[in-house]
Tab-separated table of C-alpha atoms in Angstrom:
chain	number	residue	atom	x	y	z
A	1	UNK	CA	45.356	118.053	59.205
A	2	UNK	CA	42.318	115.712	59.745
A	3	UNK	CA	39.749	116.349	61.442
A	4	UNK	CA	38.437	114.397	64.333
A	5	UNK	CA	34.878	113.415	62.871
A	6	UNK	CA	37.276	111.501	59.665
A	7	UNK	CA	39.320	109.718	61.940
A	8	UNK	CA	35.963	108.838	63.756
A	9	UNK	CA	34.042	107.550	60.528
A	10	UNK	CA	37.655	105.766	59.127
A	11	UNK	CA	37.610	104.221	62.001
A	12	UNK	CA	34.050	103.038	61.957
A	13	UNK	CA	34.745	101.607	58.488
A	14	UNK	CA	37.332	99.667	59.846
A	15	UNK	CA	35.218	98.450	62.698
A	16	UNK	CA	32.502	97.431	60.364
A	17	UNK	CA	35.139	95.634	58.026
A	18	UNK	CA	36.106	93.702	61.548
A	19	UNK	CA	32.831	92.850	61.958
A	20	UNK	CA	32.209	91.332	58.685
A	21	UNK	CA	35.312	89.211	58.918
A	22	UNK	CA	34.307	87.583	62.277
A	23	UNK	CA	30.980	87.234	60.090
A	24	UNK	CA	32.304	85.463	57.731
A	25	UNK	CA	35.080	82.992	59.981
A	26	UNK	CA	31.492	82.213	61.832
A	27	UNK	CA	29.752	81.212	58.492
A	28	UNK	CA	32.948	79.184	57.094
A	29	UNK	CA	33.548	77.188	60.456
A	30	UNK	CA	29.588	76.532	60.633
A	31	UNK	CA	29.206	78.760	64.092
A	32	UNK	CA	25.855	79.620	64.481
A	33	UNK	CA	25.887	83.569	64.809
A	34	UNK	CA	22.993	85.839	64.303
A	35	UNK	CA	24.049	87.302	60.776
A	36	UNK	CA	25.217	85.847	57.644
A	37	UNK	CA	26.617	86.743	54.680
A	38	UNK	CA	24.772	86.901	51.374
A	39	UNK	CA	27.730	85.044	49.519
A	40	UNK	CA	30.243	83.509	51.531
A	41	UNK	CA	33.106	83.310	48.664
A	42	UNK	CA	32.246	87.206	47.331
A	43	UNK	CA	32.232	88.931	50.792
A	44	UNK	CA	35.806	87.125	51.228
A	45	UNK	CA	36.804	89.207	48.429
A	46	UNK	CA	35.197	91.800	49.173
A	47	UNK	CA	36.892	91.954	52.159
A	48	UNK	CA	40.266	91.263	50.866
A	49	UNK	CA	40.017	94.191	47.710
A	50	UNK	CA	38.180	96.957	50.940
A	51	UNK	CA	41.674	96.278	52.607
A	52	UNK	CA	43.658	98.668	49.840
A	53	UNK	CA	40.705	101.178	49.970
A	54	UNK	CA	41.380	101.771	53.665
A	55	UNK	CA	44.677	102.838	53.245
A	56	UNK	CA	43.875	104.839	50.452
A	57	UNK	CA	41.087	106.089	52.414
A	58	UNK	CA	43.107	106.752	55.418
A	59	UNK	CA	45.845	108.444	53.033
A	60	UNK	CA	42.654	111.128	51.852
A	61	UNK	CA	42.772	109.701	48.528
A	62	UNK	CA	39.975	110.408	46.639
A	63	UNK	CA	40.308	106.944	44.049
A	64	UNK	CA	40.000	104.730	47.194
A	65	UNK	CA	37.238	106.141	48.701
A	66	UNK	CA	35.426	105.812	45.295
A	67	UNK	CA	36.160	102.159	45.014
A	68	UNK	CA	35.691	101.394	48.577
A	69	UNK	CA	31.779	103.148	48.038
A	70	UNK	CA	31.224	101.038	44.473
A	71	UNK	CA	32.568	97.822	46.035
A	72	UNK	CA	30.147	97.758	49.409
A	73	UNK	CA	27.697	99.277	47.443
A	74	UNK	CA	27.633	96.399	45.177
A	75	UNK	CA	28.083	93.783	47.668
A	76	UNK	CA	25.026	95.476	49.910
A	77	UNK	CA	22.996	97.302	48.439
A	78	UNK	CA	21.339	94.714	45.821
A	79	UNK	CA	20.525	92.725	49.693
A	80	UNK	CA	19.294	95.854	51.077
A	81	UNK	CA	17.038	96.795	47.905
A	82	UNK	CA	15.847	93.780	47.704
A	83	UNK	CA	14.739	93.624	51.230
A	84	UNK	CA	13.306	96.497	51.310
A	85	UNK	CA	11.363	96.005	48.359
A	86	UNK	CA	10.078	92.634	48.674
A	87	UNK	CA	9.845	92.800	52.496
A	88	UNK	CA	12.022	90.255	53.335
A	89	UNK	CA	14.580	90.159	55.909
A	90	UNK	CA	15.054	90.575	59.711
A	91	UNK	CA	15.842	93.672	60.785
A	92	UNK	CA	19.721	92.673	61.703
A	93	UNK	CA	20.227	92.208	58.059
A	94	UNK	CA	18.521	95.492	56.558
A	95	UNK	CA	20.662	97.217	59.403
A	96	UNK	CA	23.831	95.459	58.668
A	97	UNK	CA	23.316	96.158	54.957
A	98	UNK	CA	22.339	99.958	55.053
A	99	UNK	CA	25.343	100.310	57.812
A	100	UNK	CA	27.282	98.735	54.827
A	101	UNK	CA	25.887	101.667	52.266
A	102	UNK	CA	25.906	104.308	54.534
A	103	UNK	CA	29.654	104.073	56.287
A	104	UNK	CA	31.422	103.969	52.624
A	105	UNK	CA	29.176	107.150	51.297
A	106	UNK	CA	29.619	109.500	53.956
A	107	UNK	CA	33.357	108.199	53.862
A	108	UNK	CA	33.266	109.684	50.378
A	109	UNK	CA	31.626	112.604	50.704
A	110	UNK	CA	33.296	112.874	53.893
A	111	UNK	CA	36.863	113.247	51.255
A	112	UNK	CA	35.414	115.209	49.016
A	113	UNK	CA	34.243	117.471	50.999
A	114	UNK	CA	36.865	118.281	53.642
A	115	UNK	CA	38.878	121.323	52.541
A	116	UNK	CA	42.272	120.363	54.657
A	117	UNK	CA	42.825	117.063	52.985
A	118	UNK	CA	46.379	115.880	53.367
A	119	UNK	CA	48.270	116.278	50.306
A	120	UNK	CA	51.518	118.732	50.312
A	121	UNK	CA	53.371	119.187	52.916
A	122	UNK	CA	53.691	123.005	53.410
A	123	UNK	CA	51.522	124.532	55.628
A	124	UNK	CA	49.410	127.299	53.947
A	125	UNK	CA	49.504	129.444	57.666
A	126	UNK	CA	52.938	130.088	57.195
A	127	UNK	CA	54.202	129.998	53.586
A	128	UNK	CA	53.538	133.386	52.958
A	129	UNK	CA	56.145	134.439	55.515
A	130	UNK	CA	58.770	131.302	54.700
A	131	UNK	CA	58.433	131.104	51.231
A	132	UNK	CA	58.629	134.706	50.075
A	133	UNK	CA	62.398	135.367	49.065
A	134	UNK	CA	61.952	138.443	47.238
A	135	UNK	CA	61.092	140.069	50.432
A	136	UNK	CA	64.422	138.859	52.358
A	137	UNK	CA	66.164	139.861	49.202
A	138	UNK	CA	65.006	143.373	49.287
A	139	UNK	CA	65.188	144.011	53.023
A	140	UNK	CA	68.631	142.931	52.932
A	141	UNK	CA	69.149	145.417	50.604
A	142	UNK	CA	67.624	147.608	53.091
A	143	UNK	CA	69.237	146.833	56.090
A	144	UNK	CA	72.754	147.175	54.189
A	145	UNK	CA	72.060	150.585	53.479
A	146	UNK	CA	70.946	151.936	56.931
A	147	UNK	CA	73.915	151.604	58.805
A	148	UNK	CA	72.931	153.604	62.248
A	149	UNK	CA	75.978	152.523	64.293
A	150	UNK	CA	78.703	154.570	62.467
């Protein structure tokens, strides 16, 4: 099972991912809208490779979160290092670009950390009781040979 604070931050990532897509249809149909994106032609591939990492993500796969915390850590955090360093930059954009740092890492750690990640199907609660045959085998054996009823 999954707990409730995943679902919450998958679901952030996939709100922030929404975002950036209205982002970018404002900056390629020449809306004026309070953020743009760094590189119009690599944040539309950004957004079409995070799209594979979010089902990996959402699947508790370890590879995807990885990728999807290299890729927007590529994308954003050169923009966000390099306004914070140089001073640069409304505050929208530093926010938007550590949002864009932040949401992928603690979706990683987030997977590596979480002890119930889905991956088998047996639940561990009861597999001790289900799974053990040499026990039915030998009380069986047990049962055959107390017959109480005769």
């Amino acid at each position: 099972m999954v707990g409730m604070l995943s679902y919450l931050i998958s679901f952030l990532g996939i709100l922030f991912w929404g975002f950036r897509l209205v982002v970018v249809f404002c900056a390629s149909m020449e809306i004026e809208f309070a953020i743009t994106p760094i590189n119009i032609n690599l944040e539309i591939a950004l957004l079409f490779a995070s799209i594979p990492c979010f089902a990996l993500v959402l699947k508790r796969n370890v590879i995807g979160a990885f990728a999807y915390f290299i890729l927007f850590t590529a994308y954003f955090g050169n923009d966000l290092y390099n306004c914070l360093s140089n001073n640069i930059g409304n505050t929208e954009t530093i926010l938007i670009d550590a949002l864009g740092v932040i949401l992928p890492l603690i979706s990683f750690i987030d997977i590596l950390v979480n002890k119930n990640r889905m991956g088998s199907g047996e639940d561990k609660k009861t597999v001790w009781f289900y799974g053990n045959k040499e026990y039915d085998r030998e009380f069986d054996e047990r049962a055959d040979r107390n017959n109480y009823r005769t």
